[in-house]
Amino acid sequence: HSKSVSAGNTACRVIVHIDLDCFYAQVEMIRNPELRDKPLGVQQKNIVVTCNYEARKLGIKKLVSVRDAKEKFPQLTLVNGEDLTQYREMSYKVTDLLEEFCPLVERLGFDENFVDITEIVEKRLKQLQQSGCSRLCVSGHVYNDQAINFHDTMHVRLVIGSQIAEELREAVHARLGLTGCAGVASNKLLAKLVSGTFKPNQQTVLLPESCQDLIRNLEHINKVPGIGYKTTQRLETLGLKSVCDLQACPSAILEKELGVSAAQRIQKLSYGEDDSPVTPSGPPQSFSEEDSFKKCSSEVQVKEKIEELLANLLDRIHKDGRKPHTIRLTIRQFSSTNKWFNRESRQCPIPPHLIQKLGKESSSVISPLVDILMKLFRKMINVDLPFHLTLLSVCFSNLKDLPSSKKGSIGVYLTEVSPLSASGKNVYEKEDVSQDQTSSSWNQNFNRTGNTPTRKLSEEKKSCIRKTGIPDFPFNLSPGDIDQEVFRELPEDIKKEIISERTGEMIPTENVFSQPSLCFPKEINSTPPSSKRVNSDMNAAGCSIPFTSAHGSATVLAHSSNASCSECPGSILIDGDGEKKPTDPLNFRERDLLALEAGASQTVLPAPVLGKGEQAFGTTSKDKTYGSREGIVFPLNVDPKTFFELPADVQKELLAEWK
């Protein structure tokens, strides 16, 4: 995890654990300085979740009921802390500030952070050795008041670490107004355990010789970070309650109960051994909102609470900018014996057309998302029987950045199989389902949480595509010194300049391709009897596909119906007046550059002269499946048939964005 410390040499690490004092209360005091010297509690529902140290001096503790706190001290000031926005924002400010000192910062909740300062310590140790300075003082406390041996390099490293920890705490206080405790040790487990030795606003360093004293002084095995509620229950069934019990337990017994891997990990923790790295958290991997209550026992109540949670979540998604692809619902049913740890969850993929709307049209997606969540709810609860919920939580996960080239594109409905096929061309597979089938496929996935539908082409369609000669990509060659993806992201005027510099003239489209750019399969061209003339017009042109170039002119490939697409006799450029202009053959480089230009162009579906009652693409006026297709301009990566299978509102949205 660190450049200067190998994975096997974790004993040389120096880790700082920073734990902010009564975090929610501090944020409230920063927002309202008049509360600073008053006994203050932060209330969520009927619980005082935390309180400042003025209140603690009076005997008020966190996680007590509001009623008990008020009875004990009527003058206690309470503020509502159910909206976590301010706390969340301040929490990220702290992490960002720590990352200015060191990139290895790992968040642990809102108010805790691990910082791996090993590299900084090593640099300061070298500077100290080079300068020959022997004066070195520890900052804060030393656990157990153990004497420091300045001839022990690890002791010196930890002393330097204590100085850096003090600098971090001072910076957080100076810039954000927050105080906190810190622990300095050789791993994350020990740093977290020792940080709370002296509170508030103090710090403690743990030397290696005192590790066992710290671990064995823990009241119960559930105080060891990494041993959770369920594991504690299983260990208690074996008669293990203290850390000493866990250390003395034979490995074979633990492995039989927990499995080899978990048993080894837990026994190492009992000795204070933890080689887990400090992993930079980065942006959050999910967004969730939850609400707890005494009782929720009707579908109407569940739906109302889900709507409230979604409103807050969608606002956070909008600010983040990424698109979630999975949604999860968590419930907690009332239990007199297991009050806190009986949660149940179900999740499913978010339909693609809703993903597109998240963040910009929040009001229009709440209703369909509520419908999805209610289906998940019914998977867990039989609504025909009485139920009693005490918690609901909604979570968006599987967050992804939407590439700029895909925004508003039909490409959202296509799955890229691989970056390059054997021929070096991009390949897409289209989902072989109609819109009605799509909605049902989402419903089927409620039982298979987290799995998206597999999108495959039927063998029949693959065969049809091969027969009609549809290429995998509109061009098959690219200049060695031009990155196609970068080129496509350039502004239009720069594209034109690059192309004109390379070719010096307008390039006919036909010579770019060794095969036709697009041929319509028979399945698309097949029509009812009333549209035979339209089909014959299209077939007469063979694989005729017009392109609108970046220059705005239309270049048309015209082939005889008797000639194959690879046997076109000559290059013909047709300008806006319909005059045929012969062109010279292009060299290899020019063909490639035009291929790049074609990548930025759009495909225009022709609108042939139709008889009464006829429409383009061989449909009649009575055919409601595809609707009117005349004059529609598609980007090159769009499959027209797939487009016309989409819902009408999605079609309108995409067309508006293309315009």
XYZ file of C-alpha atoms in Angstrom:
659
model
C 0.000 0.000 0.000
C 2.980 2.293 0.395
C 5.927 2.878 -1.882
C 8.460 2.915 0.933
C 7.040 0.036 2.979
C 6.565 -3.410 1.478
C 3.427 -5.399 2.188
C 5.389 -7.873 4.286
C 7.067 -5.203 6.412
C 3.944 -3.823 8.076
C 5.689 -3.484 11.471
C 7.413 -0.328 10.166
C 4.148 1.436 9.378
C 2.927 4.486 11.262
C -0.851 4.923 11.234
C -2.863 7.784 12.721
C -6.523 7.397 13.671
C -8.370 10.712 14.017
C -11.710 10.720 15.827
C -13.570 14.040 15.959
C -15.098 15.027 19.307
C -18.937 14.899 19.559
C -19.025 15.570 15.823
C -22.711 16.404 15.294
C -22.702 18.740 18.303
C -19.547 20.500 17.053
C -21.103 21.093 13.641
C -24.180 22.603 15.300
C -21.990 24.858 17.478
C -20.090 26.049 14.399
C -23.386 26.820 12.665
C -24.693 28.629 15.756
C -21.846 29.912 17.993
C -24.364 30.902 20.700
C -24.685 27.184 21.537
C -20.968 26.764 22.219
C -21.005 27.247 26.003
C -24.415 25.684 26.606
C -25.214 22.023 27.365
C -26.287 20.814 23.922
C -27.798 17.594 22.638
C -28.479 16.507 19.062
C -31.832 14.769 18.718
C -32.903 12.208 16.125
C -36.437 10.912 16.649
C -36.726 10.411 20.425
C -33.012 9.736 21.011
C -30.167 12.084 21.984
C -27.586 10.679 19.554
C -24.748 12.831 20.891
C -24.124 15.789 23.190
C -21.311 18.243 23.801
C -18.941 18.032 26.734
C -20.808 20.754 28.626
C -23.790 18.392 28.734
C -21.609 15.395 29.607
C -20.242 17.245 32.628
C -23.828 17.285 33.921
C -24.160 13.521 33.563
C -25.970 13.368 30.219
C -24.771 10.578 27.942
C -25.253 9.983 24.244
C -27.846 7.502 22.972
C -30.284 8.165 25.813
C -33.953 8.958 25.322
C -34.994 12.597 25.069
C -37.360 12.103 27.982
C -34.628 10.809 30.288
C -32.248 13.593 29.243
C -34.860 16.294 29.877
C -35.780 14.802 33.254
C -32.141 14.833 34.281
C -31.471 18.347 33.047
C -34.495 20.429 31.894
C -32.245 23.254 30.636
C -30.617 20.980 28.046
C -30.741 22.576 24.597
C -31.807 20.153 21.872
C -31.378 20.612 18.120
C -32.857 18.369 15.438
C -30.146 16.364 13.708
C -32.242 14.214 11.362
C -31.064 16.073 8.265
C -27.528 14.762 7.775
C -26.584 17.144 4.950
C -24.512 19.553 7.065
C -22.707 16.717 8.861
C -21.960 14.903 5.627
C -20.524 18.019 3.974
C -18.322 18.840 6.963
C -17.132 15.235 7.105
C -15.875 15.378 3.529
C -14.156 18.694 4.222
C -12.155 16.999 6.975
C -11.146 14.130 4.690
C -10.190 16.527 1.894
C -8.037 18.520 4.292
C -6.211 15.413 5.529
C -5.595 14.352 1.922
C -3.668 17.593 1.406
C -1.058 16.222 3.834
C -1.124 12.595 2.705
C -2.935 10.739 -0.103
C -3.535 7.614 2.016
C -6.674 8.628 3.927
C -9.477 6.174 4.653
C -12.849 7.356 5.929
C -14.596 5.473 8.703
C -18.055 6.929 9.138
C -18.588 10.695 9.314
C -16.211 11.464 12.170
C -13.249 9.082 11.834
C -10.322 8.816 9.438
C -7.245 6.605 9.167
C -4.107 8.266 7.777
C -1.035 6.266 6.745
C 1.841 8.713 7.400
C 4.642 6.153 6.947
C 6.257 7.945 3.996
C 6.182 11.326 5.735
C 7.767 9.763 8.838
C 10.521 8.136 6.751
C 11.386 11.454 5.097
C 11.565 13.271 8.430
C 13.625 10.471 9.947
C 16.196 10.803 7.140
C 16.293 14.581 7.576
C 16.816 14.085 11.302
C 19.663 11.657 10.749
C 21.320 13.905 8.171
C 21.118 16.952 10.394
C 22.542 15.082 13.360
C 19.897 16.583 15.625
C 19.148 14.429 18.653
C 16.439 16.570 20.235
C 13.082 14.891 19.730
C 9.981 15.244 21.877
C 6.763 13.245 21.829
C 3.500 15.124 21.268
C 0.622 14.168 23.557
C 0.503 11.109 25.785
C 2.338 7.790 25.694
C 0.122 4.824 26.536
C 0.935 3.417 29.990
C 3.495 6.241 30.378
C 6.033 3.902 28.845
C 9.548 5.276 28.561
C 10.747 6.019 25.042
C 13.956 4.404 23.841
C 15.476 6.809 21.341
C 17.905 4.104 20.241
C 14.929 2.050 19.007
C 14.111 3.116 15.445
C 10.457 2.086 15.791
C 10.098 4.237 18.912
C 11.603 7.176 17.022
C 9.230 6.621 14.093
C 6.201 6.655 16.409
C 7.431 9.808 18.168
C 7.750 11.544 14.791
C 4.276 10.204 14.004
C 2.919 11.855 17.143
C 4.266 15.201 15.945
C 2.620 14.770 12.545
C -0.663 13.754 14.218
C -0.607 16.976 16.225
C -0.048 18.960 13.034
C -3.066 17.267 11.427
C -5.285 18.020 14.410
C -4.121 21.644 14.524
C -4.865 22.085 10.813
C -8.395 20.652 11.201
C -9.056 23.003 14.113
C -7.546 26.085 12.457
C -9.340 25.684 9.124
C -12.595 23.970 10.072
C -13.017 24.775 13.773
C -13.210 21.115 14.799
C -11.339 19.361 17.599
C -10.581 15.662 17.779
C -8.563 12.887 19.381
C -5.806 10.916 17.692
C -4.090 7.586 18.170
C -0.666 6.770 16.732
C 0.382 3.131 16.345
C 1.854 0.596 13.928
C -1.492 -0.566 12.457
C -5.116 0.490 12.043
C -6.508 -1.716 14.815
C -4.139 -0.433 17.502
C -4.378 3.206 16.348
C -8.178 3.100 16.671
C -8.090 1.441 20.074
C -5.543 3.858 21.562
C -7.061 7.065 20.142
C -9.822 7.133 22.751
C -7.523 6.784 25.765
C -7.510 10.518 26.509
C -10.509 12.687 25.563
C -11.445 15.267 24.370
C -9.025 16.980 22.004
C -5.965 14.906 23.000
C -3.780 12.239 21.450
C -1.917 9.092 22.495
C 0.965 7.139 20.987
C 1.212 3.377 21.498
C 4.662 1.781 21.651
C 4.995 -1.892 20.584
C 5.734 -3.174 24.094
C 2.358 -1.925 25.390
C 0.183 -3.519 22.685
C -0.822 -6.571 24.741
C -1.740 -4.416 27.727
C -4.048 -2.346 25.531
C -5.726 -5.383 23.964
C -6.213 -7.307 27.192
C -7.726 -4.292 28.947
C -10.733 -4.414 26.607
C -13.903 -5.306 28.500
C -15.264 -7.776 25.945
C -14.389 -9.315 22.587
C -17.059 -7.140 20.933
C -14.812 -4.147 21.704
C -12.252 -5.447 19.196
C -12.744 -3.608 15.881
C -13.485 -6.213 13.225
C -15.458 -8.561 15.467
C -19.104 -7.791 14.840
C -22.392 -8.652 16.503
C -23.028 -12.019 14.836
C -19.443 -13.208 15.218
C -19.562 -12.237 18.892
C -22.682 -14.370 19.339
C -20.989 -17.380 17.760
C -17.871 -16.916 19.899
C -19.996 -16.651 23.047
C -21.570 -20.026 22.255
C -18.030 -21.396 22.520
C -17.665 -19.749 25.936
C -15.363 -16.984 24.666
C -16.049 -13.567 26.173
C -12.728 -11.850 26.856
C -9.750 -11.229 24.605
C -7.715 -13.588 26.799
C -10.310 -16.321 26.159
C -9.991 -15.764 22.438
C -6.191 -15.858 22.534
C -6.204 -19.127 24.507
C -8.792 -20.873 22.316
C -7.301 -23.666 20.122
C -7.256 -22.731 16.438
C -9.014 -25.971 15.454
C -12.125 -25.054 17.483
C -12.326 -21.577 15.941
C -11.799 -22.927 12.428
C -14.573 -25.469 12.893
C -17.007 -22.759 14.005
C -15.999 -19.869 11.721
C -13.973 -21.383 8.900
C -10.222 -21.243 8.421
C -9.929 -17.732 6.973
C -12.221 -15.986 9.484
C -10.720 -17.898 12.425
C -7.176 -16.896 11.522
C -8.153 -13.261 11.004
C -9.999 -13.005 14.329
C -7.251 -14.687 16.303
C -4.713 -12.275 14.813
C -6.922 -9.348 15.847
C -6.987 -10.709 19.414
C -3.198 -10.285 19.493
C -3.342 -6.775 18.006
C -2.102 -7.909 14.583
C -3.647 -6.134 11.615
C -1.940 -5.887 8.229
C -4.892 -4.316 6.408
C -3.803 -1.275 4.371
C -5.177 2.234 4.635
C -7.273 2.346 1.483
C -8.177 5.783 0.086
C -11.939 5.967 0.113
C -12.461 8.119 -2.973
C -15.996 9.202 -3.836
C -18.811 7.302 -2.095
C -19.708 3.988 -3.707
C -23.377 4.291 -2.800
C -25.959 6.755 -1.533
C -28.559 5.748 1.024
C -31.253 7.307 3.173
C -33.054 5.540 5.998
C -35.778 6.287 8.507
C -36.594 4.502 11.751
C -39.908 4.656 13.570
C -41.962 2.878 16.197
C -44.418 1.303 13.791
C -45.257 1.183 10.093
C -47.932 -1.353 9.267
C -49.625 -0.455 5.971
C -48.633 -0.265 2.311
C -49.777 3.349 2.180
C -47.386 4.294 4.994
C -44.542 2.379 3.380
C -45.096 4.142 0.063
C -45.174 7.591 1.717
C -41.918 6.952 3.560
C -40.222 5.608 0.419
C -41.243 8.777 -1.461
C -39.699 10.937 1.274
C -36.436 8.976 1.202
C -36.262 9.084 -2.603
C -36.663 12.872 -2.722
C -33.529 13.349 -0.583
C -31.585 10.670 -2.455
C -32.305 12.095 -5.899
C -31.065 15.497 -4.773
C -27.776 13.927 -3.654
C -27.476 12.005 -6.934
C -27.980 15.227 -8.874
C -25.168 16.953 -6.939
C -22.814 13.979 -7.362
C -23.250 13.738 -11.141
C -22.804 9.972 -11.462
C -25.582 7.601 -12.471
C -26.632 4.723 -10.194
C -27.459 1.424 -11.888
C -28.799 -0.535 -8.889
C -31.466 0.264 -6.322
C -31.882 -1.500 -2.976
C -34.622 -1.531 -0.350
C -33.890 -2.538 3.249
C -36.498 -3.176 5.941
C -36.392 -4.032 9.617
C -39.310 -5.887 11.156
C -40.171 -5.517 14.820
C -38.689 -8.163 17.095
C -38.826 -8.240 20.863
C -35.719 -10.442 21.057
C -33.553 -9.034 18.226
C -34.252 -5.313 18.159
C -31.430 -3.953 15.962
C -29.928 -6.707 13.840
C -32.774 -8.259 11.843
C -32.585 -6.315 8.600
C -33.552 -7.762 5.235
C -32.758 -6.347 1.782
C -33.667 -6.808 -1.874
C -32.148 -5.047 -4.860
C -32.538 -4.928 -8.642
C -31.146 -3.068 -11.678
C -32.578 0.336 -12.559
C -34.150 0.304 -16.061
C -31.953 2.190 -18.566
C -34.593 4.761 -19.537
C -34.833 5.797 -15.872
C -31.059 5.986 -15.480
C -30.995 8.616 -18.228
C -33.454 10.797 -16.333
C -31.803 10.597 -12.916
C -30.387 13.911 -11.838
C -32.150 16.106 -14.377
C -35.806 15.053 -14.291
C -36.120 13.858 -10.705
C -39.815 14.581 -10.412
C -40.640 12.321 -13.345
C -38.696 9.312 -12.003
C -40.030 9.214 -8.448
C -43.245 7.425 -9.407
C -41.635 4.575 -11.436
C -38.903 4.165 -8.814
C -41.521 3.928 -6.079
C -43.261 1.211 -8.123
C -39.986 -0.728 -8.355
C -39.321 -0.381 -4.631
C -42.850 -1.486 -3.746
C -42.326 -4.637 -5.840
C -39.140 -5.294 -3.872
C -41.080 -4.676 -0.671
C -43.703 -7.275 -1.609
C -40.917 -9.786 -2.219
C -40.022 -9.502 1.466
C -43.413 -8.871 3.084
C -46.704 -10.662 2.537
C -48.998 -7.633 2.536
C -52.066 -9.841 3.015
C -50.840 -10.540 6.557
C -50.237 -8.008 9.374
C -46.696 -6.607 9.510
C -44.778 -4.263 11.807
C -41.771 -2.368 10.419
C -39.410 -0.211 12.447
C -37.035 0.891 9.670
C -36.944 1.551 5.928
C -33.840 2.323 3.891
C -33.365 3.090 0.185
C -29.939 2.849 -1.423
C -28.554 3.727 -4.876
C -25.376 1.816 -5.746
C -23.252 0.732 -8.709
C -22.498 4.384 -9.499
C -20.957 5.079 -12.899
C -19.835 8.122 -14.829
C -21.837 8.460 -18.029
C -19.414 9.057 -20.947
C -20.114 12.339 -22.703
C -20.377 10.555 -26.049
C -23.144 8.345 -24.672
C -25.288 11.048 -23.061
C -28.611 11.202 -24.819
C -27.485 8.461 -27.163
C -29.204 5.281 -28.131
C -25.924 3.641 -27.105
C -27.301 3.433 -23.547
C -29.526 0.632 -24.840
C -26.603 -1.265 -26.375
C -24.001 -3.359 -24.619
C -20.430 -3.211 -25.872
C -19.212 -6.781 -26.110
C -15.498 -6.054 -26.290
C -13.250 -3.076 -27.030
C -12.133 -4.621 -30.298
C -13.219 -7.644 -32.252
C -10.761 -9.822 -34.144
C -11.104 -7.526 -37.116
C -10.269 -4.460 -35.021
C -13.823 -3.130 -35.247
C -16.138 -2.150 -32.440
C -18.988 -4.609 -32.005
C -22.331 -4.039 -30.338
C -25.052 -6.525 -29.525
C -28.634 -5.385 -29.396
C -31.101 -6.703 -26.884
C -33.547 -8.937 -28.696
C -36.670 -7.877 -26.837
C -39.501 -5.510 -27.510
C -40.333 -2.732 -25.077
C -43.135 -4.773 -23.524
C -40.765 -7.673 -23.056
C -38.183 -5.348 -21.556
C -40.449 -4.234 -18.740
C -41.268 -7.811 -17.875
C -37.603 -8.769 -17.905
C -36.920 -6.150 -15.234
C -39.652 -7.664 -13.112
C -38.116 -11.101 -13.435
C -34.859 -9.772 -12.040
C -36.293 -8.847 -8.641
C -35.431 -12.328 -7.428
C -31.896 -12.231 -8.825
C -30.615 -9.188 -7.009
C -27.970 -7.137 -8.693
C -28.069 -8.954 -12.027
C -28.806 -7.139 -15.258
C -30.510 -8.875 -18.201
C -28.179 -10.567 -20.671
C -28.378 -8.951 -24.087
C -27.830 -11.287 -27.026
C -28.537 -11.389 -30.707
C -30.436 -14.394 -31.941
C -28.563 -16.644 -34.349
C -31.153 -15.815 -36.988
C -30.418 -12.099 -36.777
C -26.655 -12.681 -36.703
C -27.004 -14.729 -39.884
C -29.152 -12.024 -41.458
C -26.544 -9.389 -40.668
C -23.747 -11.501 -42.146
C -25.721 -12.127 -45.333
C -26.585 -8.502 -45.892
C -23.026 -7.392 -45.291
C -23.587 -5.025 -42.377
C -20.136 -4.078 -41.110
C -19.242 -4.059 -37.441
C -18.230 -0.399 -37.600
C -18.670 2.359 -40.235
C -14.962 2.409 -41.027
C -12.241 -0.154 -40.769
C -8.990 1.772 -41.082
C -7.491 4.516 -38.991
C -4.303 6.582 -39.319
C -1.549 5.395 -37.046
C -1.007 8.855 -35.540
C -4.671 9.686 -34.879
C -6.666 8.377 -31.932
C -10.239 8.008 -33.172
C -11.805 8.499 -29.743
C -9.836 11.705 -29.152
C -10.632 12.934 -32.648
C -14.367 12.521 -32.104
C -14.237 14.639 -28.953
C -12.695 17.596 -30.830
C -14.829 20.607 -31.853
C -16.183 20.463 -35.402
C -14.021 23.337 -36.676
C -10.831 21.624 -35.489
C -11.924 18.348 -37.104
C -12.431 20.163 -40.405
C -9.043 21.850 -40.141
C -7.230 18.566 -39.489
C -8.999 16.824 -42.373
C -8.393 19.679 -44.796
C -4.697 19.790 -43.877
C -4.362 16.068 -44.594
C -6.379 15.906 -47.810
C -6.586 19.396 -49.200
C -9.985 18.685 -50.765
C -13.450 17.341 -50.158
C -13.222 13.546 -50.061
C -15.830 11.275 -51.604
C -17.286 8.870 -49.099
C -17.343 5.789 -51.284
C -13.580 5.339 -51.357
C -13.363 5.271 -47.595
C -14.979 1.890 -47.300
C -13.892 -1.510 -48.473
C -17.454 -2.576 -47.746
C -20.744 -0.663 -47.541
C -21.279 1.448 -44.432
C -24.779 0.250 -43.807
C -27.158 -2.201 -45.427
C -30.614 -2.824 -44.111
C -31.438 -6.465 -43.318
C -34.371 -8.042 -45.072
C -36.148 -8.081 -41.737
C -36.167 -4.306 -41.641
C -37.096 -3.918 -45.294
C -39.851 -6.503 -45.236
C -43.226 -4.799 -45.633
C -46.875 -5.509 -46.087
C -48.248 -5.691 -49.638
C -49.357 -2.064 -49.608
C -45.725 -0.957 -49.353
C -44.115 -3.015 -52.150
C -43.192 0.079 -54.140
C -41.196 1.506 -51.256
C -39.250 -1.717 -50.942
C -38.512 -1.817 -54.621
C -37.226 1.748 -54.484
C -34.836 0.860 -51.672
C -33.739 -2.427 -53.247
C -33.052 -0.722 -56.536
C -30.463 1.366 -54.767
C -28.801 -1.680 -53.306
C -26.905 -0.464 -50.276
C -27.444 3.240 -50.869
C -26.823 5.155 -47.645
C -26.624 8.945 -47.586
C -24.332 10.663 -45.067
C -24.403 14.190 -43.783
C -20.793 15.205 -43.373
C -19.371 17.770 -40.990
C -19.380 20.187 -43.952
C -23.118 19.871 -44.314
C -23.172 18.348 -47.801
C -24.741 14.998 -48.542
C -22.604 12.282 -50.078
C -24.495 9.347 -51.531
C -23.271 5.929 -52.536
C -25.219 4.619 -55.498
C -24.915 1.026 -56.614
C -26.615 -1.007 -59.274
C -28.977 -3.652 -57.992
C -26.985 -6.189 -59.990
C -23.620 -5.204 -58.496
C -22.374 -6.259 -55.137
C -21.298 -3.627 -52.636
C -17.631 -4.472 -53.207
C -17.891 -4.097 -57.007
C -18.744 -0.417 -57.304
C -17.262 0.810 -60.616
C -16.181 4.307 -59.740
C -16.322 7.100 -57.255
C -19.167 9.528 -57.803
C -19.743 12.608 -55.662
C -23.211 14.071 -55.908
C -23.487 17.681 -54.760
C -26.581 19.544 -53.716
C -27.637 20.205 -57.343
C -27.542 16.525 -58.207
C -24.586 16.980 -60.577
C -22.207 14.018 -60.724
C -18.585 14.926 -60.170
C -15.860 12.337 -60.842
C -13.118 12.178 -58.247
C -9.638 10.783 -58.159
C -8.875 7.656 -56.192
C -7.689 8.379 -52.646
C -4.458 7.222 -51.153
C -4.307 5.169 -47.970
C -3.946 8.159 -45.613
C -6.771 10.111 -47.201
C -9.158 7.193 -46.912
C -8.336 6.889 -43.244
C -8.894 10.572 -42.588
C -12.241 10.486 -44.278
C -13.102 7.507 -42.140
C -12.487 9.702 -39.125
C -14.682 12.405 -40.579
C -17.405 9.864 -41.192
C -17.199 8.856 -37.530
C -18.332 12.348 -36.576
C -21.126 12.436 -39.129
C -24.687 11.253 -38.883
C -26.800 8.759 -40.789
C -29.861 10.212 -42.490
C -32.695 7.898 -43.371
C -34.043 8.676 -46.847
C -37.623 9.786 -47.212
C -38.725 8.293 -50.577
C -41.697 9.528 -52.534
C -44.632 7.602 -51.143
C -48.014 6.754 -52.431
C -51.184 7.496 -50.544
C -51.287 5.695 -47.231
C -47.634 4.679 -47.445
C -44.784 5.605 -45.109
C -41.026 5.170 -45.125
C -39.421 1.848 -44.255
C -42.259 -0.092 -45.771
C -44.923 0.665 -43.157
C -48.523 1.599 -43.726
C -50.324 4.479 -42.107
C -52.057 1.884 -39.920
C -48.769 0.520 -38.596
C -48.347 1.938 -35.112
C -45.201 0.000 -34.182
C -42.671 2.270 -35.829
C -44.549 5.494 -36.335
C -43.458 8.173 -38.795
C -39.809 7.928 -39.798
C -39.516 10.596 -42.420
C -36.713 13.138 -42.124
C -35.216 11.682 -38.939
C -31.451 12.113 -38.584
C -29.641 9.401 -36.626
C -26.064 9.319 -35.276
C -23.968 6.582 -36.866
C -24.054 4.274 -33.822
C -27.855 4.122 -33.792
C -29.843 1.118 -34.929
C -33.074 2.592 -36.377
C -35.091 -0.519 -35.604
C -34.057 -0.491 -31.954
C -34.869 3.209 -31.790
C -38.423 2.684 -33.029
C -38.972 -0.089 -30.491
C -38.390 2.380 -27.652
C -41.295 4.077 -25.835
C -42.593 7.226 -27.497
C -41.454 9.501 -24.662
C -37.917 8.103 -24.840
C -37.883 8.601 -28.635
C -38.931 12.242 -28.223
C -36.279 12.838 -25.582
C -33.487 11.391 -27.712
C -34.599 13.257 -30.839
C -34.670 16.523 -28.915
C -31.133 15.971 -27.630
C -29.820 15.032 -31.084
C -31.261 18.240 -32.534
